[in-house]
Amino acid sequence: MNSEDQIKYKVADYPFEKCDFWHYLKIFYKDRGLKVLYQFLNRPHRRSFSRGLIKKFAPTGFGLEIGVGARTICPTDRTILSDAFSAHGVHDSIDKIFFKGSVIPYDDNSFSFVLSEHVLEHIANPLKTLEDCIRVLVPGGKLFLFLPHRDRTNDSHRQLTTLEHVIKDYKMNVAFDDDTHVEDWFKNVVKKGLMPIHYSHLSKRDLLKTRSIHQHVWTEKQVVEMLEYLNLKICYVSARVKDRRDSFVVIAEKRA
Ligand SMILES: C[S@@+](CC[C@H](N)C(=O)[O-])C[C@H]1O[C@@H](n2cnc3c(N)ncnc32)[C@H](O)[C@@H]1O
Ligand SMILES: [Zn+2]
């Protein structure tokens, strides 16, 4: 066959894949199998386990996230993203509205869910903040608390915070900028060489200004106790969060 007889194709006739990513997944599946494909889709950073909890326990209605920081697991088409500060560690916050969790500028019974991840431990008067979170929930609304587990964080040398302690903080009306726990944090975290890496560029003054240290230290047991003390019904407790390894989670419901 000489060159004049060669078949010619038209670029436009080529059946291009409609979705580049879909094509990539198909090859991935063919090469590596279903299990690896599942692992790829369920990579921890997608937080499908945590997002699934929100879908299950608060499938509809508007939500509020307190202390969103630089990331969220909330459905952003129905969640107000808030924070008390515009920066956290090395990242800018993605919040769209600013207020402290203890003075939420919304009416009672406004939200189907309130969520906060790794925030309550930074707050000097946690019961006061929880009280305001509960106030803005509708009856039957859910409170989601994802928190660092004492035994899997830089707090592993610190004492657990008891219910009695937070009740005392509440009764004494401990202020937002209370620094009672700073020395404990320096002694049992910083001096033990456990300073979180994303804080290490911050001065002590900046750490305190943005409330970046952990005031209180918990496992799921003390948090369940606190929420029961506040008359919430516990819906779900897990000492581990599959897609955030240092965390535990407690979900509770506001009674009618
Ligand atoms: C460790 S970061 C967690 C950020 C994000 N939720 C996450 O899981 O990555 C703590 C966040 O709590 C916020 N925060 C601290 N005290 C707060 C308060 N009293 N009210 C609301 N947010 C607060 C900080 O600004 C910061 O964004
Ligand atoms: Zn305290």
mmCIF file with all atom_site columns, N, CA and C in Angstrom, residues 120 126-127 129-131 133-134 137 142-147 163 166 220-237 248-255:
data_model
loop_
_atom_site.group_PDB
_atom_site.id
_atom_site.type_symbol
_atom_site.label_atom_id
_atom_site.label_alt_id
_atom_site.label_comp_id
_atom_site.label_asym_id
_atom_site.label_entity_id
_atom_site.label_seq_id
_atom_site.pdbx_PDB_ins_code
_atom_site.Cartn_x
_atom_site.Cartn_y
_atom_site.Cartn_z
_atom_site.occupancy
_atom_site.B_iso_or_equiv
_atom_site.pdbx_formal_charge
_atom_site.auth_seq_id
_atom_site.auth_comp_id
_atom_site.auth_asym_id
_atom_site.auth_atom_id
_atom_site.pdbx_PDB_model_num
ATOM 1   N N  . LEU A 1 120 ? -14.528 23.724 70.911 1.00 0.00 ? 120 LEU A N  1
ATOM 2   C CA . LEU A 1 120 ? -14.955 23.857 72.314 1.00 0.00 ? 120 LEU A CA 1
ATOM 3   C C  . LEU A 1 120 ? -13.783 23.777 73.295 1.00 0.00 ? 120 LEU A C  1
ATOM 4   N N  . PRO A 1 126 ? -16.880 26.596 78.517 1.00 0.00 ? 126 PRO A N  1
ATOM 5   C CA . PRO A 1 126 ? -17.581 25.764 77.518 1.00 0.00 ? 126 PRO A CA 1
ATOM 6   C C  . PRO A 1 126 ? -19.082 25.643 77.751 1.00 0.00 ? 126 PRO A C  1
ATOM 7   N N  . LEU A 1 127 ? -19.528 25.593 79.013 1.00 0.00 ? 127 LEU A N  1
ATOM 8   C CA . LEU A 1 127 ? -20.980 25.432 79.237 1.00 0.00 ? 127 LEU A CA 1
ATOM 9   C C  . LEU A 1 127 ? -21.738 26.649 78.726 1.00 0.00 ? 127 LEU A C  1
ATOM 10  N N  . THR A 1 129 ? -20.939 28.519 76.175 1.00 0.00 ? 129 THR A N  1
ATOM 11  C CA . THR A 1 129 ? -21.030 28.396 74.715 1.00 0.00 ? 129 THR A CA 1
ATOM 12  C C  . THR A 1 129 ? -22.048 27.324 74.335 1.00 0.00 ? 129 THR A C  1
ATOM 13  N N  . LEU A 1 130 ? -22.001 26.184 75.022 1.00 0.00 ? 130 LEU A N  1
ATOM 14  C CA . LEU A 1 130 ? -22.959 25.112 74.700 1.00 0.00 ? 130 LEU A CA 1
ATOM 15  C C  . LEU A 1 130 ? -24.393 25.589 74.927 1.00 0.00 ? 130 LEU A C  1
ATOM 16  N N  . GLU A 1 131 ? -24.580 26.355 75.987 1.00 0.00 ? 131 GLU A N  1
ATOM 17  C CA . GLU A 1 131 ? -25.917 26.871 76.303 1.00 0.00 ? 131 GLU A CA 1
ATOM 18  C C  . GLU A 1 131 ? -26.456 27.711 75.133 1.00 0.00 ? 131 GLU A C  1
ATOM 19  N N  . CYS A 1 133 ? -25.428 27.536 71.975 1.00 0.00 ? 133 CYS A N  1
ATOM 20  C CA . CYS A 1 133 ? -25.627 26.641 70.818 1.00 0.00 ? 133 CYS A CA 1
ATOM 21  C C  . CYS A 1 133 ? -26.992 25.949 70.935 1.00 0.00 ? 133 CYS A C  1
ATOM 22  N N  . ILE A 1 134 ? -27.336 25.533 72.130 1.00 0.00 ? 134 ILE A N  1
ATOM 23  C CA . ILE A 1 134 ? -28.609 24.822 72.340 1.00 0.00 ? 134 ILE A CA 1
ATOM 24  C C  . ILE A 1 134 ? -29.785 25.792 72.161 1.00 0.00 ? 134 ILE A C  1
ATOM 25  N N  . LEU A 1 137 ? -30.852 26.078 68.582 1.00 0.00 ? 137 LEU A N  1
ATOM 26  C CA . LEU A 1 137 ? -31.351 24.856 67.927 1.00 0.00 ? 137 LEU A CA 1
ATOM 27  C C  . LEU A 1 137 ? -32.862 24.771 68.038 1.00 0.00 ? 137 LEU A C  1
ATOM 28  N N  . LYS A 1 142 ? -30.000 19.012 66.168 1.00 0.00 ? 142 LYS A N  1
ATOM 29  C CA . LYS A 1 142 ? -28.840 18.225 66.597 1.00 0.00 ? 142 LYS A CA 1
ATOM 30  C C  . LYS A 1 142 ? -27.606 19.103 66.815 1.00 0.00 ? 142 LYS A C  1
ATOM 31  N N  . LEU A 1 143 ? -26.884 18.743 67.846 1.00 0.00 ? 143 LEU A N  1
ATOM 32  C CA . LEU A 1 143 ? -25.585 19.370 68.111 1.00 0.00 ? 143 LEU A CA 1
ATOM 33  C C  . LEU A 1 143 ? -24.492 18.348 67.778 1.00 0.00 ? 143 LEU A C  1
ATOM 34  N N  . PHE A 1 144 ? -23.590 18.731 66.889 1.00 0.00 ? 144 PHE A N  1
ATOM 35  C CA . PHE A 1 144 ? -22.466 17.849 66.514 1.00 0.00 ? 144 PHE A CA 1
ATOM 36  C C  . PHE A 1 144 ? -21.186 18.421 67.113 1.00 0.00 ? 144 PHE A C  1
ATOM 37  N N  . LEU A 1 145 ? -20.532 17.645 67.958 1.00 0.00 ? 145 LEU A N  1
ATOM 38  C CA . LEU A 1 145 ? -19.239 18.087 68.496 1.00 0.00 ? 145 LEU A CA 1
ATOM 39  C C  . LEU A 1 145 ? -18.154 17.099 68.091 1.00 0.00 ? 145 LEU A C  1
ATOM 40  N N  . PHE A 1 146 ? -17.250 17.566 67.252 1.00 0.00 ? 146 PHE A N  1
ATOM 41  C CA . PHE A 1 146 ? -16.046 16.792 66.928 1.00 0.00 ? 146 PHE A CA 1
ATOM 42  C C  . PHE A 1 146 ? -14.928 17.433 67.742 1.00 0.00 ? 146 PHE A C  1
ATOM 43  N N  . LEU A 1 147 ? -14.244 16.622 68.549 1.00 0.00 ? 147 LEU A N  1
ATOM 44  C CA . LEU A 1 147 ? -13.240 17.197 69.450 1.00 0.00 ? 147 LEU A CA 1
ATOM 45  C C  . LEU A 1 147 ? -11.980 16.342 69.481 1.00 0.00 ? 147 LEU A C  1
ATOM 46  N N  . LEU A 1 163 ? -16.594 17.416 84.775 1.00 0.00 ? 163 LEU A N  1
ATOM 47  C CA . LEU A 1 163 ? -17.855 18.173 84.725 1.00 0.00 ? 163 LEU A CA 1
ATOM 48  C C  . LEU A 1 163 ? -17.858 19.243 85.820 1.00 0.00 ? 163 LEU A C  1
ATOM 49  N N  . VAL A 1 166 ? -16.047 22.422 84.705 1.00 0.00 ? 166 VAL A N  1
ATOM 50  C CA . VAL A 1 166 ? -16.723 23.347 83.767 1.00 0.00 ? 166 VAL A CA 1
ATOM 51  C C  . VAL A 1 166 ? -17.943 24.004 84.417 1.00 0.00 ? 166 VAL A C  1
ATOM 52  N N  . GLU A 1 220 ? -14.587 11.346 74.928 1.00 0.00 ? 220 GLU A N  1
ATOM 53  C CA . GLU A 1 220 ? -16.032 11.379 74.685 1.00 0.00 ? 220 GLU A CA 1
ATOM 54  C C  . GLU A 1 220 ? -16.834 11.249 75.987 1.00 0.00 ? 220 GLU A C  1
ATOM 55  N N  . LYS A 1 221 ? -16.251 10.599 77.000 1.00 0.00 ? 221 LYS A N  1
ATOM 56  C CA . LYS A 1 221 ? -17.009 10.334 78.239 1.00 0.00 ? 221 LYS A CA 1
ATOM 57  C C  . LYS A 1 221 ? -17.377 11.632 78.955 1.00 0.00 ? 221 LYS A C  1
ATOM 58  N N  . GLN A 1 222 ? -16.422 12.540 79.125 1.00 0.00 ? 222 GLN A N  1
ATOM 59  C CA . GLN A 1 222 ? -16.704 13.800 79.818 1.00 0.00 ? 222 GLN A CA 1
ATOM 60  C C  . GLN A 1 222 ? -17.659 14.672 78.995 1.00 0.00 ? 222 GLN A C  1
ATOM 61  N N  . VAL A 1 223 ? -17.546 14.575 77.661 1.00 0.00 ? 223 VAL A N  1
ATOM 62  C CA . VAL A 1 223 ? -18.421 15.421 76.825 1.00 0.00 ? 223 VAL A CA 1
ATOM 63  C C  . VAL A 1 223 ? -19.863 14.913 76.887 1.00 0.00 ? 223 VAL A C  1
ATOM 64  N N  . VAL A 1 224 ? -20.030 13.594 76.896 1.00 0.00 ? 224 VAL A N  1
ATOM 65  C CA . VAL A 1 224 ? -21.376 13.032 77.064 1.00 0.00 ? 224 VAL A CA 1
ATOM 66  C C  . VAL A 1 224 ? -21.959 13.512 78.404 1.00 0.00 ? 224 VAL A C  1
ATOM 67  N N  . GLU A 1 225 ? -21.150 13.466 79.445 1.00 0.00 ? 225 GLU A N  1
ATOM 68  C CA . GLU A 1 225 ? -21.598 13.911 80.781 1.00 0.00 ? 225 GLU A CA 1
ATOM 69  C C  . GLU A 1 225 ? -22.061 15.374 80.744 1.00 0.00 ? 225 GLU A C  1
ATOM 70  N N  . MET A 1 226 ? -21.272 16.202 80.055 1.00 0.00 ? 226 MET A N  1
ATOM 71  C CA . MET A 1 226 ? -21.606 17.633 79.967 1.00 0.00 ? 226 MET A CA 1
ATOM 72  C C  . MET A 1 226 ? -22.924 17.843 79.233 1.00 0.00 ? 226 MET A C  1
ATOM 73  N N  . LEU A 1 227 ? -23.098 17.103 78.129 1.00 0.00 ? 227 LEU A N  1
ATOM 74  C CA . LEU A 1 227 ? -24.311 17.310 77.323 1.00 0.00 ? 227 LEU A CA 1
ATOM 75  C C  . LEU A 1 227 ? -25.541 16.771 78.057 1.00 0.00 ? 227 LEU A C  1
ATOM 76  N N  . GLU A 1 228 ? -25.364 15.680 78.777 1.00 0.00 ? 228 GLU A N  1
ATOM 77  C CA . GLU A 1 228 ? -26.493 15.159 79.571 1.00 0.00 ? 228 GLU A CA 1
ATOM 78  C C  . GLU A 1 228 ? -26.840 16.140 80.689 1.00 0.00 ? 228 GLU A C  1
ATOM 79  N N  . TYR A 1 229 ? -25.827 16.740 81.275 1.00 0.00 ? 229 TYR A N  1
ATOM 80  C CA . TYR A 1 229 ? -26.045 17.763 82.313 1.00 0.00 ? 229 TYR A CA 1
ATOM 81  C C  . TYR A 1 229 ? -26.878 18.921 81.737 1.00 0.00 ? 229 TYR A C  1
ATOM 82  N N  . LEU A 1 230 ? -26.689 19.202 80.449 1.00 0.00 ? 230 LEU A N  1
ATOM 83  C CA . LEU A 1 230 ? -27.436 20.296 79.804 1.00 0.00 ? 230 LEU A CA 1
ATOM 84  C C  . LEU A 1 230 ? -28.770 19.818 79.229 1.00 0.00 ? 230 LEU A C  1
ATOM 85  N N  . ASN A 1 231 ? -29.153 18.598 79.635 1.00 0.00 ? 231 ASN A N  1
ATOM 86  C CA . ASN A 1 231 ? -30.466 18.037 79.271 1.00 0.00 ? 231 ASN A CA 1
ATOM 87  C C  . ASN A 1 231 ? -30.615 17.693 77.794 1.00 0.00 ? 231 ASN A C  1
ATOM 88  N N  . LEU A 1 232 ? -29.508 17.391 77.134 1.00 0.00 ? 232 LEU A N  1
ATOM 89  C CA . LEU A 1 232 ? -29.600 16.936 75.744 1.00 0.00 ? 232 LEU A CA 1
ATOM 90  C C  . LEU A 1 232 ? -29.730 15.414 75.732 1.00 0.00 ? 232 LEU A C  1
ATOM 91  N N  . LYS A 1 233 ? -30.356 14.931 74.653 1.00 0.00 ? 233 LYS A N  1
ATOM 92  C CA . LYS A 1 233 ? -30.456 13.472 74.485 1.00 0.00 ? 233 LYS A CA 1
ATOM 93  C C  . LYS A 1 233 ? -29.301 13.028 73.578 1.00 0.00 ? 233 LYS A C  1
ATOM 94  N N  . ILE A 1 234 ? -28.514 12.080 74.054 1.00 0.00 ? 234 ILE A N  1
ATOM 95  C CA . ILE A 1 234 ? -27.359 11.636 73.263 1.00 0.00 ? 234 ILE A CA 1
ATOM 96  C C  . ILE A 1 234 ? -27.840 10.723 72.128 1.00 0.00 ? 234 ILE A C  1
ATOM 97  N N  . CYS A 1 235 ? -27.437 11.039 70.896 1.00 0.00 ? 235 CYS A N  1
ATOM 98  C CA . CYS A 1 235 ? -27.858 10.237 69.735 1.00 0.00 ? 235 CYS A CA 1
ATOM 99  C C  . CYS A 1 235 ? -26.750 9.331  69.228 1.00 0.00 ? 235 CYS A C  1
ATOM 100 N N  . TYR A 1 236 ? -25.520 9.779  69.331 1.00 0.00 ? 236 TYR A N  1
ATOM 101 C CA . TYR A 1 236 ? -24.426 9.010  68.729 1.00 0.00 ? 236 TYR A CA 1
ATOM 102 C C  . TYR A 1 236 ? -23.120 9.400  69.421 1.00 0.00 ? 236 TYR A C  1
ATOM 103 N N  . VAL A 1 237 ? -22.326 8.386  69.752 1.00 0.00 ? 237 VAL A N  1
ATOM 104 C CA . VAL A 1 237 ? -21.011 8.647  70.374 1.00 0.00 ? 237 VAL A CA 1
ATOM 105 C C  . VAL A 1 237 ? -19.994 7.724  69.712 1.00 0.00 ? 237 VAL A C  1
ATOM 106 N N  . PHE A 1 248 ? -12.752 12.506 68.512 1.00 0.00 ? 248 PHE A N  1
ATOM 107 C CA . PHE A 1 248 ? -13.955 11.734 68.842 1.00 0.00 ? 248 PHE A CA 1
ATOM 108 C C  . PHE A 1 248 ? -15.154 12.591 68.457 1.00 0.00 ? 248 PHE A C  1
ATOM 109 N N  . VAL A 1 249 ? -16.335 11.965 68.439 1.00 0.00 ? 249 VAL A N  1
ATOM 110 C CA . VAL A 1 249 ? -17.529 12.721 68.052 1.00 0.00 ? 249 VAL A CA 1
ATOM 111 C C  . VAL A 1 249 ? -18.701 12.359 68.958 1.00 0.00 ? 249 VAL A C  1
ATOM 112 N N  . VAL A 1 250 ? -19.460 13.381 69.318 1.00 0.00 ? 250 VAL A N  1
ATOM 113 C CA . VAL A 1 250 ? -20.697 13.175 70.063 1.00 0.00 ? 250 VAL A CA 1
ATOM 114 C C  . VAL A 1 250 ? -21.795 13.980 69.364 1.00 0.00 ? 250 VAL A C  1
ATOM 115 N N  . ILE A 1 251 ? -22.930 13.319 69.117 1.00 0.00 ? 251 ILE A N  1
ATOM 116 C CA . ILE A 1 251 ? -24.081 14.007 68.509 1.00 0.00 ? 251 ILE A CA 1
ATOM 117 C C  . ILE A 1 251 ? -25.232 13.926 69.500 1.00 0.00 ? 251 ILE A C  1
ATOM 118 N N  . ALA A 1 252 ? -25.863 15.070 69.766 1.00 0.00 ? 252 ALA A N  1
ATOM 119 C CA . ALA A 1 252 ? -26.934 15.087 70.769 1.00 0.00 ? 252 ALA A CA 1
ATOM 120 C C  . ALA A 1 252 ? -28.102 15.910 70.244 1.00 0.00 ? 252 ALA A C  1
ATOM 121 N N  . GLU A 1 253 ? -29.281 15.641 70.828 1.00 0.00 ? 253 GLU A N  1
ATOM 122 C CA . GLU A 1 253 ? -30.517 16.276 70.343 1.00 0.00 ? 253 GLU A CA 1
ATOM 123 C C  . GLU A 1 253 ? -31.116 17.185 71.408 1.00 0.00 ? 253 GLU A C  1
ATOM 124 N N  . LYS A 1 254 ? -31.625 18.325 70.969 1.00 0.00 ? 254 LYS A N  1
ATOM 125 C CA . LYS A 1 254 ? -32.338 19.218 71.899 1.00 0.00 ? 254 LYS A CA 1
ATOM 126 C C  . LYS A 1 254 ? -33.731 18.643 72.128 1.00 0.00 ? 254 LYS A C  1
ATOM 127 N N  . ARG A 1 255 ? -34.077 18.453 73.392 1.00 0.00 ? 255 ARG A N  1
ATOM 128 C CA . ARG A 1 255 ? -35.395 17.874 73.681 1.00 0.00 ? 255 ARG A CA 1
ATOM 129 C C  . ARG A 1 255 ? -36.505 18.873 73.394 1.00 0.00 ? 255 ARG A C  1
#
